[in-house]
Amino acid sequence: MAAAGPDPLFSLRNNFYLGAYQAAINNSEVPNLSPEDAVERDALVFRSYIALASYPLVISEIDDSAATPLQAVKLLAIYLSGPDKKEMVVSSLRELLGDPAVGNNPVLRLIAGIIFMHEQDYNEALKYTNAGGTMELHALNVQIFIKMHRSDYAEKQLRIMQQVDEDHTLTQLANAWLSLAVGGSKIQEAYLIYQDFSEKYPMTSLVLNGKAVCCMHMGNFDEAETLLLEALNKDAKDPETLANLVVCNLHLGKPSSRYLSQLKLSHPNHMLVKRSLSAEENFDRAVQTIA
């Protein structure tokens, strides 16, 4: 770990955590970094490109001699680039994780958690993330436990993060995620966290979507639509914005088919697309049965 003092990567990390991916890339030239910090910087930049779906760039720029964290990030890019690569990536990932020399690398464990979460194999994800060690690993644990409907365990992870740094961006985000999962009076708490981010930092699709989901939970669908349309102006292909617009418009009694069509085209494996297709198939079967 670096000696106590100003964190040279604070701004880069913060941009990444809040979804300001292009800003993270554009402002990544930090002078006089230690070799360890330089690898972390490169990993965050490549992960920002992944978040922008620039998978081929990441795959082509990280070669076989790169440090373990970058090899892990490359595997994530390959995994997300197409369904035909998933089996190979999981096999390569297990090989790296089984290597005593590098298997405990926190970025490698983080990427393993992300990939197995995508696979919806939450127990496997927790094998590599549950020990924690970094704020990102704890934050990912919160996400995994929420997906497993174990808000009690998610809350324990949040408490650990609050003990380390209550004001950390990831601690605040994890608090908002958990508040949304718990619901009820906690929704207002989540909204205030996203509102605070929007006042402190440039607005991103991630923050706008967070505020919009809070608004929908509170029944404020008009405000949610305004926030989501602003997010759509920032990124017309963002899957969460499109999915949230579908839901929001249904509640407002407005047409949502265009947003759903966009989501199907740009993110065919999104959960909402899969549910929509499943509902259509069930409906068709029901009609044929009646006929």
mmCIF file of C-alpha atoms in Angstrom:
data_model
loop_
_atom_site.group_PDB
_atom_site.id
_atom_site.type_symbol
_atom_site.label_atom_id
_atom_site.label_comp_id
_atom_site.label_asym_id
_atom_site.label_seq_id
_atom_site.Cartn_x
_atom_site.Cartn_y
_atom_site.Cartn_z
ATOM 1 C CA MET A 1 0.000 0.000 0.000
ATOM 2 C CA ALA A 2 1.113 3.551 -0.672
ATOM 3 C CA ALA A 3 2.175 5.707 2.268
ATOM 4 C CA ALA A 4 -0.455 7.922 3.846
ATOM 5 C CA GLY A 5 -0.964 11.127 1.924
ATOM 6 C CA PRO A 6 -2.894 12.427 -1.070
ATOM 7 C CA ASP A 7 -4.267 9.599 -3.212
ATOM 8 C CA PRO A 8 -3.033 10.261 -6.773
ATOM 9 C CA LEU A 9 -5.833 8.092 -8.237
ATOM 10 C CA PHE A 10 -8.710 9.517 -6.170
ATOM 11 C CA SER A 11 -10.234 11.518 -9.035
ATOM 12 C CA LEU A 12 -9.873 8.639 -11.518
ATOM 13 C CA ARG A 13 -11.480 6.151 -9.140
ATOM 14 C CA ASN A 14 -14.296 8.525 -8.300
ATOM 15 C CA ASN A 15 -15.092 9.148 -11.969
ATOM 16 C CA PHE A 16 -15.179 5.395 -12.563
ATOM 17 C CA TYR A 17 -17.373 4.631 -9.537
ATOM 18 C CA LEU A 18 -19.906 7.314 -10.514
ATOM 19 C CA GLY A 19 -20.096 6.233 -14.158
ATOM 20 C CA ALA A 20 -18.128 9.149 -15.652
ATOM 21 C CA TYR A 21 -16.185 6.710 -17.803
ATOM 22 C CA GLN A 22 -15.054 9.076 -20.560
ATOM 23 C CA ALA A 23 -13.886 11.579 -17.939
ATOM 24 C CA ALA A 24 -11.919 8.780 -16.251
ATOM 25 C CA ILE A 25 -10.214 7.980 -19.554
ATOM 26 C CA ASN A 26 -9.590 11.613 -20.508
ATOM 27 C CA ASN A 27 -8.043 12.525 -17.143
ATOM 28 C CA SER A 28 -5.994 9.388 -16.536
ATOM 29 C CA GLU A 29 -2.548 10.890 -17.156
ATOM 30 C CA VAL A 30 -1.235 11.142 -13.596
ATOM 31 C CA PRO A 31 2.501 11.927 -13.238
ATOM 32 C CA ASN A 32 5.027 10.097 -11.058
ATOM 33 C CA LEU A 33 2.920 7.045 -10.239
ATOM 34 C CA SER A 34 4.491 4.052 -8.519
ATOM 35 C CA PRO A 35 4.522 0.856 -10.635
ATOM 36 C CA GLU A 36 1.667 -0.519 -8.479
ATOM 37 C CA ASP A 37 -0.422 2.639 -8.921
ATOM 38 C CA ALA A 38 0.317 2.671 -12.668
ATOM 39 C CA VAL A 39 -1.146 -0.847 -12.993
ATOM 40 C CA GLU A 40 -4.214 0.194 -10.985
ATOM 41 C CA ARG A 41 -4.579 3.297 -13.180
ATOM 42 C CA ASP A 42 -4.393 1.186 -16.348
ATOM 43 C CA ALA A 43 -6.908 -1.325 -14.953
ATOM 44 C CA LEU A 44 -9.396 1.476 -14.199
ATOM 45 C CA VAL A 45 -8.924 3.009 -17.647
ATOM 46 C CA PHE A 46 -9.475 -0.334 -19.389
ATOM 47 C CA ARG A 47 -12.509 -1.029 -17.193
ATOM 48 C CA SER A 48 -13.872 2.369 -18.229
ATOM 49 C CA TYR A 49 -13.488 1.335 -21.881
ATOM 50 C CA ILE A 50 -15.308 -1.914 -21.036
ATOM 51 C CA ALA A 51 -18.143 0.100 -19.463
ATOM 52 C CA LEU A 52 -18.360 1.989 -22.774
ATOM 53 C CA ALA A 53 -18.521 -1.391 -24.593
ATOM 54 C CA SER A 54 -15.146 -0.827 -26.311
ATOM 55 C CA TYR A 55 -14.230 -4.493 -25.850
ATOM 56 C CA PRO A 56 -11.991 -4.913 -28.942
ATOM 57 C CA LEU A 57 -9.772 -2.004 -27.841
ATOM 58 C CA VAL A 58 -9.163 -3.582 -24.420
ATOM 59 C CA ILE A 59 -8.573 -7.044 -25.890
ATOM 60 C CA SER A 60 -6.073 -5.727 -28.435
ATOM 61 C CA GLU A 61 -4.136 -3.453 -26.069
ATOM 62 C CA ILE A 62 -3.522 -5.880 -23.183
ATOM 63 C CA ASP A 63 -0.906 -8.438 -24.203
ATOM 64 C CA ASP A 64 0.136 -11.699 -22.538
ATOM 65 C CA SER A 65 3.018 -10.049 -20.672
ATOM 66 C CA ALA A 66 0.738 -7.602 -18.825
ATOM 67 C CA ALA A 67 0.351 -7.687 -15.030
ATOM 68 C CA THR A 68 -2.245 -10.014 -13.463
ATOM 69 C CA PRO A 69 -4.866 -7.284 -12.826
ATOM 70 C CA LEU A 70 -4.744 -6.321 -16.507
ATOM 71 C CA GLN A 71 -4.990 -9.960 -17.621
ATOM 72 C CA ALA A 72 -8.106 -10.235 -15.454
ATOM 73 C CA VAL A 73 -9.599 -7.084 -17.002
ATOM 74 C CA LYS A 74 -8.888 -8.490 -20.480
ATOM 75 C CA LEU A 75 -10.807 -11.662 -19.562
ATOM 76 C CA LEU A 76 -13.785 -9.502 -18.554
ATOM 77 C CA ALA A 77 -13.668 -7.724 -21.938
ATOM 78 C CA ILE A 78 -13.548 -11.074 -23.771
ATOM 79 C CA TYR A 79 -16.387 -12.442 -21.617
ATOM 80 C CA LEU A 80 -18.630 -9.475 -22.387
ATOM 81 C CA SER A 81 -17.727 -9.360 -26.085
ATOM 82 C CA GLY A 82 -19.867 -12.374 -27.015
ATOM 83 C CA PRO A 83 -21.610 -15.453 -25.592
ATOM 84 C CA ASP A 84 -19.390 -17.861 -27.545
ATOM 85 C CA LYS A 85 -16.339 -16.798 -25.471
ATOM 86 C CA LYS A 86 -17.822 -17.342 -22.020
ATOM 87 C CA GLU A 87 -16.748 -20.959 -21.496
ATOM 88 C CA MET A 88 -13.151 -20.193 -22.492
ATOM 89 C CA VAL A 89 -13.034 -17.157 -20.210
ATOM 90 C CA VAL A 90 -14.346 -19.059 -17.183
ATOM 91 C CA SER A 91 -11.760 -21.786 -17.793
ATOM 92 C CA SER A 92 -8.898 -19.238 -18.059
ATOM 93 C CA LEU A 93 -10.198 -17.429 -15.002
ATOM 94 C CA ARG A 94 -10.219 -20.598 -12.901
ATOM 95 C CA GLU A 95 -6.651 -21.311 -14.038
ATOM 96 C CA LEU A 96 -5.473 -17.879 -12.852
ATOM 97 C CA LEU A 97 -7.380 -18.161 -9.582
ATOM 98 C CA GLY A 98 -5.771 -21.540 -8.935
ATOM 99 C CA ASP A 99 -2.248 -20.169 -9.395
ATOM 100 C CA PRO A 100 -0.740 -19.720 -5.889
ATOM 101 C CA ALA A 101 1.432 -16.848 -7.123
ATOM 102 C CA VAL A 102 -1.410 -14.626 -8.358
ATOM 103 C CA GLY A 103 -4.694 -16.270 -7.291
ATOM 104 C CA ASN A 104 -5.260 -13.923 -4.354
ATOM 105 C CA ASN A 105 -4.783 -10.712 -6.366
ATOM 106 C CA PRO A 106 -7.676 -8.410 -5.355
ATOM 107 C CA VAL A 107 -8.423 -7.241 -8.916
ATOM 108 C CA LEU A 108 -8.442 -10.831 -10.159
ATOM 109 C CA ARG A 109 -10.849 -11.791 -7.346
ATOM 110 C CA LEU A 110 -13.004 -8.754 -8.152
ATOM 111 C CA ILE A 111 -13.232 -9.658 -11.851
ATOM 112 C CA ALA A 112 -14.014 -13.279 -10.887
ATOM 113 C CA GLY A 113 -16.859 -11.990 -8.720
ATOM 114 C CA ILE A 114 -18.186 -9.804 -11.547
ATOM 115 C CA ILE A 115 -18.062 -12.618 -14.097
ATOM 116 C CA PHE A 116 -19.693 -15.218 -11.823
ATOM 117 C CA MET A 117 -22.334 -12.643 -10.874
ATOM 118 C CA HIS A 118 -23.073 -12.265 -14.603
ATOM 119 C CA GLU A 119 -23.344 -16.063 -14.699
ATOM 120 C CA GLN A 120 -25.825 -15.778 -11.779
ATOM 121 C CA ASP A 121 -23.593 -18.206 -9.845
ATOM 122 C CA TYR A 122 -23.577 -16.121 -6.674
ATOM 123 C CA ASN A 123 -22.087 -18.766 -4.388
ATOM 124 C CA GLU A 124 -19.137 -19.160 -6.765
ATOM 125 C CA ALA A 125 -18.715 -15.372 -6.909
ATOM 126 C CA LEU A 126 -18.595 -15.181 -3.113
ATOM 127 C CA LYS A 127 -15.804 -17.773 -2.980
ATOM 128 C CA TYR A 128 -13.505 -15.099 -4.367
ATOM 129 C CA THR A 129 -15.032 -11.871 -3.043
ATOM 130 C CA ASN A 130 -16.252 -12.709 0.457
ATOM 131 C CA ALA A 131 -12.840 -12.252 2.111
ATOM 132 C CA GLY A 132 -12.946 -8.607 1.019
ATOM 133 C CA GLY A 133 -9.713 -6.648 1.275
ATOM 134 C CA THR A 134 -10.676 -3.632 -0.842
ATOM 135 C CA MET A 135 -13.634 -1.271 -0.890
ATOM 136 C CA GLU A 136 -14.567 -2.522 -4.362
ATOM 137 C CA LEU A 137 -14.704 -6.127 -3.142
ATOM 138 C CA HIS A 138 -16.931 -5.152 -0.210
ATOM 139 C CA ALA A 139 -19.173 -3.132 -2.549
ATOM 140 C CA LEU A 140 -19.451 -6.106 -4.909
ATOM 141 C CA ASN A 141 -20.370 -8.309 -1.941
ATOM 142 C CA VAL A 142 -23.221 -5.900 -1.161
ATOM 143 C CA GLN A 143 -24.472 -6.264 -4.763
ATOM 144 C CA ILE A 144 -24.193 -10.053 -4.682
ATOM 145 C CA PHE A 145 -26.067 -10.369 -1.377
ATOM 146 C CA ILE A 146 -28.807 -8.046 -2.654
ATOM 147 C CA LYS A 147 -29.197 -10.277 -5.727
ATOM 148 C CA MET A 148 -29.424 -13.274 -3.376
ATOM 149 C CA HIS A 149 -32.167 -11.420 -1.416
ATOM 150 C CA ARG A 150 -29.950 -11.453 1.678
ATOM 151 C CA SER A 151 -30.142 -7.832 2.762
ATOM 152 C CA ASP A 152 -28.983 -8.913 6.254
ATOM 153 C CA TYR A 153 -25.610 -10.018 4.874
ATOM 154 C CA ALA A 154 -25.463 -6.983 2.582
ATOM 155 C CA GLU A 155 -25.929 -4.775 5.642
ATOM 156 C CA LYS A 156 -22.991 -6.476 7.405
ATOM 157 C CA GLN A 157 -20.773 -5.678 4.408
ATOM 158 C CA LEU A 158 -22.004 -2.083 4.409
ATOM 159 C CA ARG A 159 -21.141 -1.781 8.119
ATOM 160 C CA ILE A 160 -17.578 -2.917 7.347
ATOM 161 C CA MET A 161 -17.317 -0.269 4.619
ATOM 162 C CA GLN A 162 -18.667 2.416 6.960
ATOM 163 C CA GLN A 163 -16.047 1.495 9.568
ATOM 164 C CA VAL A 164 -13.283 1.863 6.955
ATOM 165 C CA ASP A 165 -14.565 5.121 5.409
ATOM 166 C CA GLU A 166 -18.147 6.285 5.885
ATOM 167 C CA ASP A 167 -17.779 9.059 3.279
ATOM 168 C CA HIS A 168 -16.203 6.885 0.557
ATOM 169 C CA THR A 169 -18.103 7.061 -2.724
ATOM 170 C CA LEU A 170 -18.515 3.273 -2.787
ATOM 171 C CA THR A 171 -19.807 3.267 0.794
ATOM 172 C CA GLN A 172 -22.421 5.847 -0.151
ATOM 173 C CA LEU A 173 -23.367 3.928 -3.322
ATOM 174 C CA ALA A 174 -23.628 0.649 -1.403
ATOM 175 C CA ASN A 175 -25.854 2.399 1.140
ATOM 176 C CA ALA A 176 -28.119 3.607 -1.693
ATOM 177 C CA TRP A 177 -28.293 0.124 -3.290
ATOM 178 C CA LEU A 178 -29.216 -1.481 0.017
ATOM 179 C CA SER A 179 -31.769 1.241 0.848
ATOM 180 C CA LEU A 180 -33.456 0.649 -2.525
ATOM 181 C CA ALA A 181 -33.476 -3.111 -1.914
ATOM 182 C CA VAL A 182 -34.998 -2.715 1.568
ATOM 183 C CA GLY A 183 -37.548 -0.151 0.348
ATOM 184 C CA GLY A 184 -40.115 1.672 2.441
ATOM 185 C CA SER A 185 -38.788 4.699 4.324
ATOM 186 C CA LYS A 186 -35.244 3.847 3.148
ATOM 187 C CA ILE A 187 -36.052 5.023 -0.408
ATOM 188 C CA GLN A 188 -35.833 8.664 0.653
ATOM 189 C CA GLU A 189 -32.376 7.975 2.122
ATOM 190 C CA ALA A 190 -31.223 6.514 -1.194
ATOM 191 C CA TYR A 191 -32.638 9.511 -3.084
ATOM 192 C CA LEU A 192 -30.710 11.939 -0.862
ATOM 193 C CA ILE A 193 -27.459 10.057 -1.520
ATOM 194 C CA TYR A 194 -27.915 10.345 -5.299
ATOM 195 C CA GLN A 195 -28.996 13.981 -4.888
ATOM 196 C CA ASP A 196 -25.775 14.659 -2.960
ATOM 197 C CA PHE A 197 -23.719 13.102 -5.761
ATOM 198 C CA SER A 198 -25.529 15.204 -8.355
ATOM 199 C CA GLU A 199 -24.666 18.373 -6.415
ATOM 200 C CA LYS A 200 -21.006 17.462 -5.830
ATOM 201 C CA TYR A 201 -20.034 15.969 -9.192
ATOM 202 C CA PRO A 202 -20.960 16.253 -12.883
ATOM 203 C CA MET A 203 -24.188 14.356 -13.556
ATOM 204 C CA THR A 204 -23.817 10.876 -15.042
ATOM 205 C CA SER A 205 -26.276 8.290 -16.365
ATOM 206 C CA LEU A 206 -25.557 6.160 -13.302
ATOM 207 C CA VAL A 207 -26.543 8.928 -10.854
ATOM 208 C CA LEU A 208 -29.551 9.988 -12.949
ATOM 209 C CA ASN A 209 -30.793 6.393 -13.066
ATOM 210 C CA GLY A 210 -30.307 6.047 -9.322
ATOM 211 C CA LYS A 211 -32.419 9.143 -8.672
ATOM 212 C CA ALA A 212 -35.021 8.012 -11.217
ATOM 213 C CA VAL A 213 -35.417 4.566 -9.632
ATOM 214 C CA CYS A 214 -35.924 6.239 -6.247
ATOM 215 C CA CYS A 215 -38.580 8.490 -7.803
ATOM 216 C CA MET A 216 -40.375 5.488 -9.313
ATOM 217 C CA HIS A 217 -40.378 3.720 -5.942
ATOM 218 C CA MET A 218 -41.949 6.845 -4.442
ATOM 219 C CA GLY A 219 -44.551 7.062 -7.245
ATOM 220 C CA ASN A 220 -43.041 10.208 -8.818
ATOM 221 C CA PHE A 221 -43.041 8.886 -12.394
ATOM 222 C CA ASP A 222 -43.067 12.303 -14.097
ATOM 223 C CA GLU A 223 -39.863 13.326 -12.311
ATOM 224 C CA ALA A 224 -38.379 9.897 -13.043
ATOM 225 C CA GLU A 225 -39.106 10.320 -16.762
ATOM 226 C CA THR A 226 -37.412 13.744 -16.818
ATOM 227 C CA LEU A 227 -34.288 12.289 -15.170
ATOM 228 C CA LEU A 228 -34.234 9.282 -17.506
ATOM 229 C CA LEU A 229 -34.586 11.408 -20.641
ATOM 230 C CA GLU A 230 -31.623 13.475 -19.409
ATOM 231 C CA ALA A 231 -29.680 10.218 -18.944
ATOM 232 C CA LEU A 232 -30.697 9.119 -22.456
ATOM 233 C CA ASN A 233 -29.244 12.347 -23.856
ATOM 234 C CA LYS A 234 -25.918 11.436 -22.243
ATOM 235 C CA ASP A 235 -25.898 7.854 -23.548
ATOM 236 C CA ALA A 236 -28.588 6.726 -25.990
ATOM 237 C CA LYS A 237 -27.618 3.047 -25.632
ATOM 238 C CA ASP A 238 -27.296 2.760 -21.851
ATOM 239 C CA PRO A 239 -29.216 -0.432 -20.993
ATOM 240 C CA GLU A 240 -30.374 0.651 -17.527
ATOM 241 C CA THR A 241 -31.731 3.952 -18.876
ATOM 242 C CA LEU A 242 -33.669 2.158 -21.626
ATOM 243 C CA ALA A 243 -34.990 -0.507 -19.224
ATOM 244 C CA ASN A 244 -36.048 2.110 -16.667
ATOM 245 C CA LEU A 245 -37.773 4.155 -19.392
ATOM 246 C CA VAL A 246 -39.780 1.078 -20.425
ATOM 247 C CA VAL A 247 -40.981 0.603 -16.831
ATOM 248 C CA CYS A 248 -41.559 4.314 -16.245
ATOM 249 C CA ASN A 249 -43.605 4.778 -19.428
ATOM 250 C CA LEU A 250 -45.766 1.768 -18.624
ATOM 251 C CA HIS A 251 -46.675 3.424 -15.318
ATOM 252 C CA LEU A 252 -47.337 6.732 -17.084
ATOM 253 C CA GLY A 253 -49.541 5.020 -19.691
ATOM 254 C CA LYS A 254 -47.175 6.095 -22.471
ATOM 255 C CA PRO A 255 -45.849 3.932 -25.331
ATOM 256 C CA SER A 256 -42.698 2.062 -24.323
ATOM 257 C CA SER A 257 -42.165 -0.204 -27.348
ATOM 258 C CA ARG A 258 -39.497 2.015 -28.937
ATOM 259 C CA TYR A 259 -37.293 1.880 -25.823
ATOM 260 C CA LEU A 260 -37.810 -1.874 -25.565
ATOM 261 C CA SER A 261 -36.863 -2.275 -29.250
ATOM 262 C CA GLN A 262 -33.693 -0.235 -28.670
ATOM 263 C CA LEU A 263 -32.850 -2.405 -25.666
ATOM 264 C CA LYS A 264 -33.413 -5.611 -27.663
ATOM 265 C CA LEU A 265 -31.113 -4.376 -30.430
ATOM 266 C CA SER A 266 -28.282 -3.066 -28.281
ATOM 267 C CA HIS A 267 -28.480 -5.422 -25.263
ATOM 268 C CA PRO A 268 -30.296 -8.637 -26.285
ATOM 269 C CA ASN A 269 -29.219 -10.429 -23.087
ATOM 270 C CA HIS A 270 -30.626 -7.813 -20.703
ATOM 271 C CA MET A 271 -32.909 -9.266 -18.021
ATOM 272 C CA LEU A 272 -35.877 -7.134 -19.122
ATOM 273 C CA VAL A 273 -35.488 -8.338 -22.724
ATOM 274 C CA LYS A 274 -35.371 -11.971 -21.588
ATOM 275 C CA ARG A 275 -38.480 -11.496 -19.419
ATOM 276 C CA SER A 276 -40.289 -9.723 -22.255
ATOM 277 C CA LEU A 277 -39.488 -12.505 -24.739
ATOM 278 C CA SER A 278 -40.511 -15.151 -22.200
ATOM 279 C CA ALA A 279 -43.851 -13.363 -21.625
ATOM 280 C CA GLU A 280 -44.425 -13.123 -25.398
ATOM 281 C CA GLU A 281 -43.729 -16.860 -25.828
ATOM 282 C CA ASN A 282 -46.069 -17.727 -22.942
ATOM 283 C CA PHE A 283 -48.772 -15.524 -24.457
ATOM 284 C CA ASP A 284 -48.359 -17.132 -27.902
ATOM 285 C CA ARG A 285 -48.607 -20.594 -26.357
ATOM 286 C CA ALA A 286 -51.744 -19.590 -24.467
ATOM 287 C CA VAL A 287 -53.339 -18.221 -27.664
ATOM 288 C CA GLN A 288 -52.525 -21.433 -29.559
ATOM 289 C CA THR A 289 -54.061 -23.494 -26.746
ATOM 290 C CA ILE A 290 -57.280 -21.462 -26.924
ATOM 291 C CA ALA A 291 -57.327 -21.657 -30.728
#
